[in-house]
Structures are given as structure tokens and as C-alpha cells.
Backbone as XML, in Angstrom:
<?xml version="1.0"?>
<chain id="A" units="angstrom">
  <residue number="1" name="UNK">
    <atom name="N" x="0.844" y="-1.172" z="0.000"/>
    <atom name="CA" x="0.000" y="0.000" z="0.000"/>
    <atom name="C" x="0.888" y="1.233" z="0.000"/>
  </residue>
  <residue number="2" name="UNK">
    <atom name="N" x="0.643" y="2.037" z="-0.571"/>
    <atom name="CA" x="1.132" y="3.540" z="-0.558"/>
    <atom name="C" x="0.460" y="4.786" z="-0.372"/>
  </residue>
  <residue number="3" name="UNK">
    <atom name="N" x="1.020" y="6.107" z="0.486"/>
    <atom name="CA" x="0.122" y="6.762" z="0.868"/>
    <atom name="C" x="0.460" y="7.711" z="-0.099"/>
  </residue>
  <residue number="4" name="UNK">
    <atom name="N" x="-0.182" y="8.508" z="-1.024"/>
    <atom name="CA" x="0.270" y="9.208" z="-2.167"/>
    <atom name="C" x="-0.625" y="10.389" z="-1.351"/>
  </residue>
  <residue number="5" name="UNK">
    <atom name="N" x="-1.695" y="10.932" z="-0.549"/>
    <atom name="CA" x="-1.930" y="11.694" z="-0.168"/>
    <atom name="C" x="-0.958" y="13.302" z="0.279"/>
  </residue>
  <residue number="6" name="UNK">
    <atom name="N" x="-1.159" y="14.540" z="-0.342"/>
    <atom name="CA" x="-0.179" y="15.227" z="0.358"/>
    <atom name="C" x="-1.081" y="15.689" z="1.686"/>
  </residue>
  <residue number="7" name="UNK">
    <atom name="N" x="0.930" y="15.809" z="2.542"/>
    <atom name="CA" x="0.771" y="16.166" z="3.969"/>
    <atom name="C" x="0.106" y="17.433" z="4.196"/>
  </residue>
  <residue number="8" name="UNK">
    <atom name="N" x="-1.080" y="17.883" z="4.774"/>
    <atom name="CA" x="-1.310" y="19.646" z="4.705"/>
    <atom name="C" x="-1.356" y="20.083" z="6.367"/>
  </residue>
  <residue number="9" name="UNK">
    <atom name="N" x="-0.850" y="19.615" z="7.000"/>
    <atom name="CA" x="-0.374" y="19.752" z="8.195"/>
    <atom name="C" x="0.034" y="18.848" z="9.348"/>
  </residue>
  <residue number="10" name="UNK">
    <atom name="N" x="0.700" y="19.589" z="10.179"/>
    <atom name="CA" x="1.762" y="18.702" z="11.043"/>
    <atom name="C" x="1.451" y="19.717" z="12.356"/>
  </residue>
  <residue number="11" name="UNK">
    <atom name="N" x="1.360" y="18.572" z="13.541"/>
    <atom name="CA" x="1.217" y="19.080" z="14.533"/>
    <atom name="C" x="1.839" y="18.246" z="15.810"/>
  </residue>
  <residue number="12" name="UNK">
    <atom name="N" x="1.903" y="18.872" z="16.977"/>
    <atom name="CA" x="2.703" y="18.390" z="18.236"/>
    <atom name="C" x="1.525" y="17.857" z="19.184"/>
  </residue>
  <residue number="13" name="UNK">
    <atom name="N" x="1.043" y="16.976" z="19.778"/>
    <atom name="CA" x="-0.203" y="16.583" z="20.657"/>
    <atom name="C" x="0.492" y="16.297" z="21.970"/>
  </residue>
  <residue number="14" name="UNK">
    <atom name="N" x="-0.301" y="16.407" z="23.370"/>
    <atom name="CA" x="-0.197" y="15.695" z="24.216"/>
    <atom name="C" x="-0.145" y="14.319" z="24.570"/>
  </residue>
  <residue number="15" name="UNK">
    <atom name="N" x="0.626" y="13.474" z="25.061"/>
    <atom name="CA" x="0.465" y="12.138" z="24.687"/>
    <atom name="C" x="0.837" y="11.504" z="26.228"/>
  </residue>
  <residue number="16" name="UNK">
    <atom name="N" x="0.072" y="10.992" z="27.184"/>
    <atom name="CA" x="0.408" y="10.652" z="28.247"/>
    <atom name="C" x="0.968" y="8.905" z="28.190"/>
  </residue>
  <residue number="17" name="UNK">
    <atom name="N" x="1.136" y="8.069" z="26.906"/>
    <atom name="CA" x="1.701" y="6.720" z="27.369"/>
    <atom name="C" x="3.129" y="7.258" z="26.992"/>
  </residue>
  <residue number="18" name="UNK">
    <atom name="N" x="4.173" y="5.897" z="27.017"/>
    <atom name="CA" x="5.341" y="5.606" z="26.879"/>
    <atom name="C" x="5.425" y="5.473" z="25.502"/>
  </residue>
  <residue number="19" name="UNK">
    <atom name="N" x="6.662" y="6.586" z="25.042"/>
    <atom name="CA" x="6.716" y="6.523" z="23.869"/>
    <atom name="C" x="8.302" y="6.530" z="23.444"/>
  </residue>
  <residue number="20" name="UNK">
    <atom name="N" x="8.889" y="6.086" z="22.731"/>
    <atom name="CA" x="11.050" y="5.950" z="22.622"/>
    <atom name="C" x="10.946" y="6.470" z="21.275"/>
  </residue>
  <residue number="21" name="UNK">
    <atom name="N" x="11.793" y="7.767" z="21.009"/>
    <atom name="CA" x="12.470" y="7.907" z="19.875"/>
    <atom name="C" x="14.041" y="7.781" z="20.268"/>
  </residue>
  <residue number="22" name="UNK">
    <atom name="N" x="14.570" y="6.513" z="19.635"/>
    <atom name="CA" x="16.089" y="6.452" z="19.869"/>
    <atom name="C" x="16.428" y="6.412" z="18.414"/>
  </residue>
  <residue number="23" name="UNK">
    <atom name="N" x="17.136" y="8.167" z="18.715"/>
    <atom name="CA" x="18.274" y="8.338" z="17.548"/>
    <atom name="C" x="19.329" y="8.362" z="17.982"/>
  </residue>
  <residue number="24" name="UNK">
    <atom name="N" x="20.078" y="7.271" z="16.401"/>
    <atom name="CA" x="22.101" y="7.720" z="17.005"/>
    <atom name="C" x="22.032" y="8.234" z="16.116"/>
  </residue>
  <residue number="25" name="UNK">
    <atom name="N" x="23.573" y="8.996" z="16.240"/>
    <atom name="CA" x="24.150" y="9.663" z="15.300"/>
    <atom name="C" x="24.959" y="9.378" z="14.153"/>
  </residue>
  <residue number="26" name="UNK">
    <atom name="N" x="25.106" y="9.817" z="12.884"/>
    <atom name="CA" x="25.161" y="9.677" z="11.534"/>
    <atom name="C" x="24.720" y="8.267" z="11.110"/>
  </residue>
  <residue number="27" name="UNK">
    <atom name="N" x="24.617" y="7.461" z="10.932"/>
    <atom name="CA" x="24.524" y="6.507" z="10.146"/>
    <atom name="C" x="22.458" y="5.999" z="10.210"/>
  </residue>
  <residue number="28" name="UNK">
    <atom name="N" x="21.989" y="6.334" z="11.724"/>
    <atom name="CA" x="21.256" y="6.096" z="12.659"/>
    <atom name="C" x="20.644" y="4.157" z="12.569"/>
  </residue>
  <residue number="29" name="UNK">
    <atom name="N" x="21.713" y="3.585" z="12.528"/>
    <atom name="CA" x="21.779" y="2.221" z="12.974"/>
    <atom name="C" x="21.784" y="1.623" z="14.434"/>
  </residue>
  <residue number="30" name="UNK">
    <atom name="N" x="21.473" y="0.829" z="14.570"/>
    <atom name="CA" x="21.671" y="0.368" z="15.953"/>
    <atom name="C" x="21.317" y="-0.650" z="16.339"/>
  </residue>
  <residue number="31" name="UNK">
    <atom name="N" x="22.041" y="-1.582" z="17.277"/>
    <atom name="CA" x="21.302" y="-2.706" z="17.361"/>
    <atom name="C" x="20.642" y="-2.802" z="18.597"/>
  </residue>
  <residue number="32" name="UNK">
    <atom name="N" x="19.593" y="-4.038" z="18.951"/>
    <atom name="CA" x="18.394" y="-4.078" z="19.562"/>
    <atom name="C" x="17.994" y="-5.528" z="19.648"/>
  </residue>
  <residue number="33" name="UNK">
    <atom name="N" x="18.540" y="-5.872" z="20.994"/>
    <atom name="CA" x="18.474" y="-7.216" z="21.422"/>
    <atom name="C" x="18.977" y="-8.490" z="19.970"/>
  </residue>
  <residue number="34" name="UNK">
    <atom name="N" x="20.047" y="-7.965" z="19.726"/>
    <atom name="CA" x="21.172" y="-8.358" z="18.861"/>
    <atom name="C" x="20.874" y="-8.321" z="17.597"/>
  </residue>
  <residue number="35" name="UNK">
    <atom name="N" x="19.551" y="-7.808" z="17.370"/>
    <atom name="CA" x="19.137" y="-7.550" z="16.115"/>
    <atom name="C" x="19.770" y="-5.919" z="15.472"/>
  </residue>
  <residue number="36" name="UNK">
    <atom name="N" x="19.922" y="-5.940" z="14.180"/>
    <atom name="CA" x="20.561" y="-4.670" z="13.851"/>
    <atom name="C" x="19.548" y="-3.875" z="12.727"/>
  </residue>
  <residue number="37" name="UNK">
    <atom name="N" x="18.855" y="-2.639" z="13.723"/>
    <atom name="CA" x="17.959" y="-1.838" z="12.770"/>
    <atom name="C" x="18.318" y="-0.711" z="12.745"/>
  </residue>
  <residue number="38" name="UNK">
    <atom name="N" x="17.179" y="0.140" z="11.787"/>
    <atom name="CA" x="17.704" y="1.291" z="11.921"/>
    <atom name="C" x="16.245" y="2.306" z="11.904"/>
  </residue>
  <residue number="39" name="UNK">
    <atom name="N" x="16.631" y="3.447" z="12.002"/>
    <atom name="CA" x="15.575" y="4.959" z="12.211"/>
    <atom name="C" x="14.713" y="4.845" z="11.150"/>
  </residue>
  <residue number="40" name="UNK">
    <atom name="N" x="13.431" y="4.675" z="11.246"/>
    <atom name="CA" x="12.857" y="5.263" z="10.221"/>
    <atom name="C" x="13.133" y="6.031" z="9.290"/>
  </residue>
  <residue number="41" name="UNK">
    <atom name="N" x="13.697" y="6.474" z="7.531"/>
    <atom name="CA" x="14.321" y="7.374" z="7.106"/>
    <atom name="C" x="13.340" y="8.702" z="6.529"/>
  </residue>
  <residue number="42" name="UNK">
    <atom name="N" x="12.139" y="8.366" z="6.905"/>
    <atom name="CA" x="10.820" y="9.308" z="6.561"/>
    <atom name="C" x="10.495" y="9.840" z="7.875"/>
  </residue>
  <residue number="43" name="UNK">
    <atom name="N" x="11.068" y="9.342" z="8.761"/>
    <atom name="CA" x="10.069" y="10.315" z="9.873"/>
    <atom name="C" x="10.847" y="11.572" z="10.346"/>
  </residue>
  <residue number="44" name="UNK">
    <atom name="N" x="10.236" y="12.636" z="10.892"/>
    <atom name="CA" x="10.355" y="14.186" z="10.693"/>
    <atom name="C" x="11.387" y="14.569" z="11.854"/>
  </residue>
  <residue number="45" name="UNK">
    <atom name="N" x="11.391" y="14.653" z="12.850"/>
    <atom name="CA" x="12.244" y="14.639" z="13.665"/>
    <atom name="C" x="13.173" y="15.795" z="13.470"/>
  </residue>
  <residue number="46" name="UNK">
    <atom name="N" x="14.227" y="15.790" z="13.242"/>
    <atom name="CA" x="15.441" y="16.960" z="13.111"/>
    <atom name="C" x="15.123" y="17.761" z="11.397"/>
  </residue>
  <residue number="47" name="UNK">
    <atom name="N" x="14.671" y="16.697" z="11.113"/>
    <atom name="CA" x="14.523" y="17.673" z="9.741"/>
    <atom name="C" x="12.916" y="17.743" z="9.005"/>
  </residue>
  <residue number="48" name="UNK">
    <atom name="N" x="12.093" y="17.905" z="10.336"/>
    <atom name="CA" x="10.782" y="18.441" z="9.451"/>
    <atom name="C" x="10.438" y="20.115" z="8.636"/>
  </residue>
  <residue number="49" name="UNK">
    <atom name="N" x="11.490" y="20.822" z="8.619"/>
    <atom name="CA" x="11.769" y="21.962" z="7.978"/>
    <atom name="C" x="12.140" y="21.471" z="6.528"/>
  </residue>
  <residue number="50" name="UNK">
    <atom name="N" x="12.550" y="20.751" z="6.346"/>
    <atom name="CA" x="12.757" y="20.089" z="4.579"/>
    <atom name="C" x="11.647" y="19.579" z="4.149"/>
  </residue>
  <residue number="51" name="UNK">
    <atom name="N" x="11.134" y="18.387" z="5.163"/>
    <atom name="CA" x="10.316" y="17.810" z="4.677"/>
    <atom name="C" x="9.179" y="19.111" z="4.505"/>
  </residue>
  <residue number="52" name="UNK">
    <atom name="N" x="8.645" y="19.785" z="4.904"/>
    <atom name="CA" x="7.264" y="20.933" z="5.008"/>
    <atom name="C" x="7.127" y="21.157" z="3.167"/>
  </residue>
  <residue number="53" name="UNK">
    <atom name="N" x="8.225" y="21.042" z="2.869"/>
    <atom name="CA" x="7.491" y="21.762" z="0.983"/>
    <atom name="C" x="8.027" y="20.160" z="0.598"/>
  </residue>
  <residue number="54" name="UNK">
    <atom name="N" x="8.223" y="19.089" z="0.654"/>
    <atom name="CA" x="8.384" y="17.956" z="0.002"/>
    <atom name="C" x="7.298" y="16.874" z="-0.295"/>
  </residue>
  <residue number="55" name="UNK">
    <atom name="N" x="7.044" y="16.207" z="-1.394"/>
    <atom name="CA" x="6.233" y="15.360" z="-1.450"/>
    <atom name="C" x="6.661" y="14.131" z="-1.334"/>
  </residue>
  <residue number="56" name="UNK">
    <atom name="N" x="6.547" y="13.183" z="-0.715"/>
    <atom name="CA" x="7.519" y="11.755" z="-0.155"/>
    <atom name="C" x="5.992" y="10.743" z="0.048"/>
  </residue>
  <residue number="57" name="UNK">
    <atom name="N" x="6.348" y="9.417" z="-0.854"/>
    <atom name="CA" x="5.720" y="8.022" z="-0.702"/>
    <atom name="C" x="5.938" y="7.395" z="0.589"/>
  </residue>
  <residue number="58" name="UNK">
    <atom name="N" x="5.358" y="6.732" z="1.821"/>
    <atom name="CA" x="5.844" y="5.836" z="2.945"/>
    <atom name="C" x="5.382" y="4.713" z="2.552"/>
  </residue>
  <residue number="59" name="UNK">
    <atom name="N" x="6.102" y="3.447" z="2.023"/>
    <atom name="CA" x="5.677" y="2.449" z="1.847"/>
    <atom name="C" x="5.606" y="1.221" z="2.918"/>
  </residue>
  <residue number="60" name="UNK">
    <atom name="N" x="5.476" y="0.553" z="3.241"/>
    <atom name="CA" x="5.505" y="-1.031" z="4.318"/>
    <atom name="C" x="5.458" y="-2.233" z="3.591"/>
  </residue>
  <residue number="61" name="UNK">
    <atom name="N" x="6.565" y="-2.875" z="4.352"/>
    <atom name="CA" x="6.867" y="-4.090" z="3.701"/>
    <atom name="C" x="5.865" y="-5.483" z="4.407"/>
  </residue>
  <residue number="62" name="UNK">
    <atom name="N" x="5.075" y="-5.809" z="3.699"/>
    <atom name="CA" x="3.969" y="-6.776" z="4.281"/>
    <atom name="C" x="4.083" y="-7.972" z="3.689"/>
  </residue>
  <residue number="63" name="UNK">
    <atom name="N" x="5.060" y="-8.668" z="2.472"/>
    <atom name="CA" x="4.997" y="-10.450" z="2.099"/>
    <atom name="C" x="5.892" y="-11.234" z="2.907"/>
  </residue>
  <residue number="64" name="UNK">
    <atom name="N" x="6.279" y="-10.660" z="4.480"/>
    <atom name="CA" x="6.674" y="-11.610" z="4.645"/>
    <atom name="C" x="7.863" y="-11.434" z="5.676"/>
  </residue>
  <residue number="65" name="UNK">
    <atom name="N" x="8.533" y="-12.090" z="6.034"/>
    <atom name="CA" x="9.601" y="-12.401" z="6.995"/>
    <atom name="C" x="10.842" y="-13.003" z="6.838"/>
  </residue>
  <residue number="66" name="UNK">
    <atom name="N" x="12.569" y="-12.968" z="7.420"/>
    <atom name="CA" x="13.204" y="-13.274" z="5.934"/>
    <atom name="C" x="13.622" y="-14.549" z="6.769"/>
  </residue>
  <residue number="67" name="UNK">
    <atom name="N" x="14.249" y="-15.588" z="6.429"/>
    <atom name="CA" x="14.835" y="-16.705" z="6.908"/>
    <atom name="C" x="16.019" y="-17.071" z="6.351"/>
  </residue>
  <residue number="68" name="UNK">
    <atom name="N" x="16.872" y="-17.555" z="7.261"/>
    <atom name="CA" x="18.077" y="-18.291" z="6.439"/>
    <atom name="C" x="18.284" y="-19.417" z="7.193"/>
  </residue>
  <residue number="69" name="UNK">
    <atom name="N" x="18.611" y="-20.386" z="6.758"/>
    <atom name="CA" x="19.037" y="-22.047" z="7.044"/>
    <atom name="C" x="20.166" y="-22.336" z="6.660"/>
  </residue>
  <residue number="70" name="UNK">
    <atom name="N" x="21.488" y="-23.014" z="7.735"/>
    <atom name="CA" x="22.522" y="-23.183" z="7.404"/>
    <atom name="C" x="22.893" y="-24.424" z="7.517"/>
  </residue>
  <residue number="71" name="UNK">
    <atom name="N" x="24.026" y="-25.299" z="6.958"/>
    <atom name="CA" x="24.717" y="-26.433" z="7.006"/>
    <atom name="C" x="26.116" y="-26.045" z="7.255"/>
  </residue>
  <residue number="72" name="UNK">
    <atom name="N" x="26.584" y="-25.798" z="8.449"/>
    <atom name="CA" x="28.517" y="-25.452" z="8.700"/>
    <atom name="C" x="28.673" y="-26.167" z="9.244"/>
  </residue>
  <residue number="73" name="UNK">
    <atom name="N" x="29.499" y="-27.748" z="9.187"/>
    <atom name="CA" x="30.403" y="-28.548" z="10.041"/>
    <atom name="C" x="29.519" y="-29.090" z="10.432"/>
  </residue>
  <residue number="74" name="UNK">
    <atom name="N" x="28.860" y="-29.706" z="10.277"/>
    <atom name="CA" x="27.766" y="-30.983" z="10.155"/>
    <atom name="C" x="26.997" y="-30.545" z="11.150"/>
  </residue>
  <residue number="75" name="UNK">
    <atom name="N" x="26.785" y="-28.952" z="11.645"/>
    <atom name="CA" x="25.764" y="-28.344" z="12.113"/>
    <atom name="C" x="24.609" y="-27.481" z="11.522"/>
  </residue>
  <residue number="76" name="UNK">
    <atom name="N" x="22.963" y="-28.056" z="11.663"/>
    <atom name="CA" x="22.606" y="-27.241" z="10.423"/>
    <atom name="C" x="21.554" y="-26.199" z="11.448"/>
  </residue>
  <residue number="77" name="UNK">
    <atom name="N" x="21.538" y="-25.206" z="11.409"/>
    <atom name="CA" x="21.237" y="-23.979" z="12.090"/>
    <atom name="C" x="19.660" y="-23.509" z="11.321"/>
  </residue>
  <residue number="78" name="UNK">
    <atom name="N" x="18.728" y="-22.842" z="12.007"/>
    <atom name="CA" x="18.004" y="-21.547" z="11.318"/>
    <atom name="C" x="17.904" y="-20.243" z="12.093"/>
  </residue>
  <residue number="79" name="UNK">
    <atom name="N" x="17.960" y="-18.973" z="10.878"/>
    <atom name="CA" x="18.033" y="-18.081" z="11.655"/>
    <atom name="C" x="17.023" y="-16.803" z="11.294"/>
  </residue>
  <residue number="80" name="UNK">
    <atom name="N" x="16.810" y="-16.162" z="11.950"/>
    <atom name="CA" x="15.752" y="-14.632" z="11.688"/>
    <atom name="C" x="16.559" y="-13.738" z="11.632"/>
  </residue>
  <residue number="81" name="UNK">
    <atom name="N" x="16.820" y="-13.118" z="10.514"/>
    <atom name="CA" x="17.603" y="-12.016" z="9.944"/>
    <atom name="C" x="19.191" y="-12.348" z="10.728"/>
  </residue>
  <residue number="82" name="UNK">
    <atom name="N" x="19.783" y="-11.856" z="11.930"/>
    <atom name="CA" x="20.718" y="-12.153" z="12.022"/>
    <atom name="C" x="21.278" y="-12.624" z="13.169"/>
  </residue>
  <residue number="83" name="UNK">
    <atom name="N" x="19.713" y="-13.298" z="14.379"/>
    <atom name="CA" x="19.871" y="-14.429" z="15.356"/>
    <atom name="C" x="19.347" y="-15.831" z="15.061"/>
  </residue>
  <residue number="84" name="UNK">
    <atom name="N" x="20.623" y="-16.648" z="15.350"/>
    <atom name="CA" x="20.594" y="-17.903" z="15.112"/>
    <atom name="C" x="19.524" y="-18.693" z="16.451"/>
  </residue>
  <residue number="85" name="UNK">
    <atom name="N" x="18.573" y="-19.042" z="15.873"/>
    <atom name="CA" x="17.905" y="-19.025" z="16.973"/>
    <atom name="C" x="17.189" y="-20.897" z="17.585"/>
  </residue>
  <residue number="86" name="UNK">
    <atom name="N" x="17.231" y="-21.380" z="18.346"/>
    <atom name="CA" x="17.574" y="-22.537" z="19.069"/>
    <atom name="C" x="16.120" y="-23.369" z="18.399"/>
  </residue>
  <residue number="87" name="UNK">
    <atom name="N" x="16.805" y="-24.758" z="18.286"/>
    <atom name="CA" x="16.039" y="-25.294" z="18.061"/>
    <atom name="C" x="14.645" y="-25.640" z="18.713"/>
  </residue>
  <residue number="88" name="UNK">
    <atom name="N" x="13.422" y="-25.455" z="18.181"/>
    <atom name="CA" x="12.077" y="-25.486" z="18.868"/>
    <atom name="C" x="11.127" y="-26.083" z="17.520"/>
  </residue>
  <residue number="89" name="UNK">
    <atom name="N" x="10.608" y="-26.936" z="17.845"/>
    <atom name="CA" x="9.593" y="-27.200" z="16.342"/>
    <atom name="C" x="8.364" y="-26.445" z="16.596"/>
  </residue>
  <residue number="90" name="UNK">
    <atom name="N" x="7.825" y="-25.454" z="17.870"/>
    <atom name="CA" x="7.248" y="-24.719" z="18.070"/>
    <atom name="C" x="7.104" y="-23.147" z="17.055"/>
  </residue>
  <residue number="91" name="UNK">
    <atom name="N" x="9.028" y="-23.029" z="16.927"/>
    <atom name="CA" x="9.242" y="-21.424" z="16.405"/>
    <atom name="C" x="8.324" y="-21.861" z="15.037"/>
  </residue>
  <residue number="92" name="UNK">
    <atom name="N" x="7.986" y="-20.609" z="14.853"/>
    <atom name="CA" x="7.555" y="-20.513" z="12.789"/>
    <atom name="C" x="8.562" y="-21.058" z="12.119"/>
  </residue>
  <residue number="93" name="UNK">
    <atom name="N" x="9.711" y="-20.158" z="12.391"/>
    <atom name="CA" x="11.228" y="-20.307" z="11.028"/>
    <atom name="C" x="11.492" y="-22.145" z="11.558"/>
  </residue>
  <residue number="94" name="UNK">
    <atom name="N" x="11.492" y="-22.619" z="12.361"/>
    <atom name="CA" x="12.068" y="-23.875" z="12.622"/>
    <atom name="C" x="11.211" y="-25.130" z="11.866"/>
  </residue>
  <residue number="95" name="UNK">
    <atom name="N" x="9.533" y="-24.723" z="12.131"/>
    <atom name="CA" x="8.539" y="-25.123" z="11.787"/>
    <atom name="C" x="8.548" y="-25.864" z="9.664"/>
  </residue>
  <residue number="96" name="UNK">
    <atom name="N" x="8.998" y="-24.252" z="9.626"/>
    <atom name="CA" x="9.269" y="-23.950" z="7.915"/>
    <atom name="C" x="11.030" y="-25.244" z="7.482"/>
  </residue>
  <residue number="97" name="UNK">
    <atom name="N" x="11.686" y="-25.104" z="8.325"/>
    <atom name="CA" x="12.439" y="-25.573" z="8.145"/>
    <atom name="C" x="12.417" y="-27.198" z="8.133"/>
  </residue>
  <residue number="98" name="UNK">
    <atom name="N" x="11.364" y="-27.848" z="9.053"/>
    <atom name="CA" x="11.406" y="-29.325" z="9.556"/>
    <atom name="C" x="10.246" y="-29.460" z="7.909"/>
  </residue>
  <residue number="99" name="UNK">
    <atom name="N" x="9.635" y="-28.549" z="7.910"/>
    <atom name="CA" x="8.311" y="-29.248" z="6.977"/>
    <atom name="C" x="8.927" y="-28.940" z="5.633"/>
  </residue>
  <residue number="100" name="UNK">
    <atom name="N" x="10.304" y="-28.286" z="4.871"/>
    <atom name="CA" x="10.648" y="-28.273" z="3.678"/>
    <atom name="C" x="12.021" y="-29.061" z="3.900"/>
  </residue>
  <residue number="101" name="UNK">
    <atom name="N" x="11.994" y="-29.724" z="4.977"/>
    <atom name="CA" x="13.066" y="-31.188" z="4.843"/>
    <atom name="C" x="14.496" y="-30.128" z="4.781"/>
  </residue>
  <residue number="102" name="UNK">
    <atom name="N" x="14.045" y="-29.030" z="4.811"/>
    <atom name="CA" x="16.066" y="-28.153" z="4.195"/>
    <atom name="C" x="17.022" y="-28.874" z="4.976"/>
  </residue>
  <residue number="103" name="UNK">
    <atom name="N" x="16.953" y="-29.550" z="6.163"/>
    <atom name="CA" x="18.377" y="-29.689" z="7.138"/>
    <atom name="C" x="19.155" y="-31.037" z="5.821"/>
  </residue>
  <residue number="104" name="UNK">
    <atom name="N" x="18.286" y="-31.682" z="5.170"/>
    <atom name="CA" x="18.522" y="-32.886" z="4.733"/>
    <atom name="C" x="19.070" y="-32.254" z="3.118"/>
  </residue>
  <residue number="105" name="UNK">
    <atom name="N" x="18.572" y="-31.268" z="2.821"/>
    <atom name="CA" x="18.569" y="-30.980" z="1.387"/>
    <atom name="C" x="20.155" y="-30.281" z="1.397"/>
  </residue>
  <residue number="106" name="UNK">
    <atom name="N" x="20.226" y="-29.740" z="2.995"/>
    <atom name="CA" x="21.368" y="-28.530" z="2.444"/>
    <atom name="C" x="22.883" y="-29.704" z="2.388"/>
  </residue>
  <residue number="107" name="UNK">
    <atom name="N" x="22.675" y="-30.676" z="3.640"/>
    <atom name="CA" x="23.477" y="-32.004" z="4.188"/>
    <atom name="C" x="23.674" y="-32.733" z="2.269"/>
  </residue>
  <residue number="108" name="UNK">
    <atom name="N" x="22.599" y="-32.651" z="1.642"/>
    <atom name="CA" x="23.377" y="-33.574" z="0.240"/>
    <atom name="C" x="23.586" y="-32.910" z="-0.591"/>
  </residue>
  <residue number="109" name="UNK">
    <atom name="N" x="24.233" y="-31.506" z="-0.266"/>
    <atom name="CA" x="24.988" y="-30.597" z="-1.379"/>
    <atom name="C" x="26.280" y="-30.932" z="-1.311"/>
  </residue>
  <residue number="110" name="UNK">
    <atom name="N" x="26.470" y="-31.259" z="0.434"/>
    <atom name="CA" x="27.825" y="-31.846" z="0.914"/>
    <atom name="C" x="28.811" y="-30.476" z="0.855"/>
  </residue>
  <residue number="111" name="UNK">
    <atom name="N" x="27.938" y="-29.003" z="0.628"/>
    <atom name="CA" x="29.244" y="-28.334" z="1.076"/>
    <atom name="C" x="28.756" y="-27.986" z="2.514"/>
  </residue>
  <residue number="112" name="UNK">
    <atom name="N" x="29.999" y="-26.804" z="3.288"/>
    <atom name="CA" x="28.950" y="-26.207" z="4.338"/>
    <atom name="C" x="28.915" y="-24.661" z="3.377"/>
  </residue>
</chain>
């Protein structure tokens, strides 16, 4: 979905829950319970004076979730973006992994 609507105003509200804007500086990366994300690159913050005369698309990424499955040293792993995460036939990614047989498929490529 895309919001092609233009912005015709911006305003500051009262907001009594818990709310975190954590920005770092230059790059605005960071990691987060060993996961590595980063700042929103559309939201207004230090530079809503540019954005005020700009017209800008916010898109969201909705097909999906990414996975990787490994075979290193006759250990075969799955992981969510970039935690390797313990075996459970409970997790989703582990789930995906037991029901497309991969531990067996990646084992008769015979590399790691």
C-alpha cells in the first residue's frame, strides 16, 4: 500500500503513554536485542523543515519475513535475519524448516 496523499499539516499533541524515539548519530543504525535496525528514514524529527514543501511516498513491507538455514560442520542452524535461533519445532522459522526437509537438502549438497 502507498500513501500518495499530500501532507497539509503537522502538529505536536499531548500524549500521556510511553513513547522511545532512539536516535544515534550519523549513520542512525543500531542494534536491539542483537538484532541490527535502523531509524525510520521518513520520519520528521530533526529535519521536518525540509520535509514541510516535500512530497515523499511511505511504503511497508507486508509479504513476509526473511529466513536463512545453514549447514557449517555438520551443524545445520536456522536463523531470523541475524539471530541464530535454538532449536524449537514450536518457532515458525524452525517449523518452515522441519516441513521443507532443508536440514537434509542442504546435508546432500555436501558443502557447508
Amino acid at each position: 500500500m502507498f500513501l500518495t496523499d499530500k501532507i497539509v499539516k503537522i502538529e505536536s499533541v499531548e500524549c500521556d503513554s510511553l513513547r522511545y524515539d532512539i536516535t544515534v548519530a550519523d549513520n542512525h543504525n543500531f542494534f536491539a536485542n542483537d538484532v541490527l535496525v535502523h531509524n525510520c528514514q521518513n520520519c520528521y524529527g530533526d529535519v521536518s523543515k525540509y520535509f514541510e514543501t516535500k512530497t515523499f511516498e511511505i511504503s511497508e513491507k507486508c509479504e513476509g519475513s526473511s529466513m536463512t538455514v545453514y549447514y557449517r560442520d555438520g551443524e545445520f542452524g536456522c536463523c531470523s535475519r541475524n539471530l541464530d535461533l535454538k532449536r524449537d519445532t514450536e518457532n515458525t522459522y524452525w517449523k518452515m524448516a522441519v516441513q521443507f526437509d532443508l536440514e537434509n537438502k542442504l546435508k546432500a549438497l555436501g558443502k557447508n
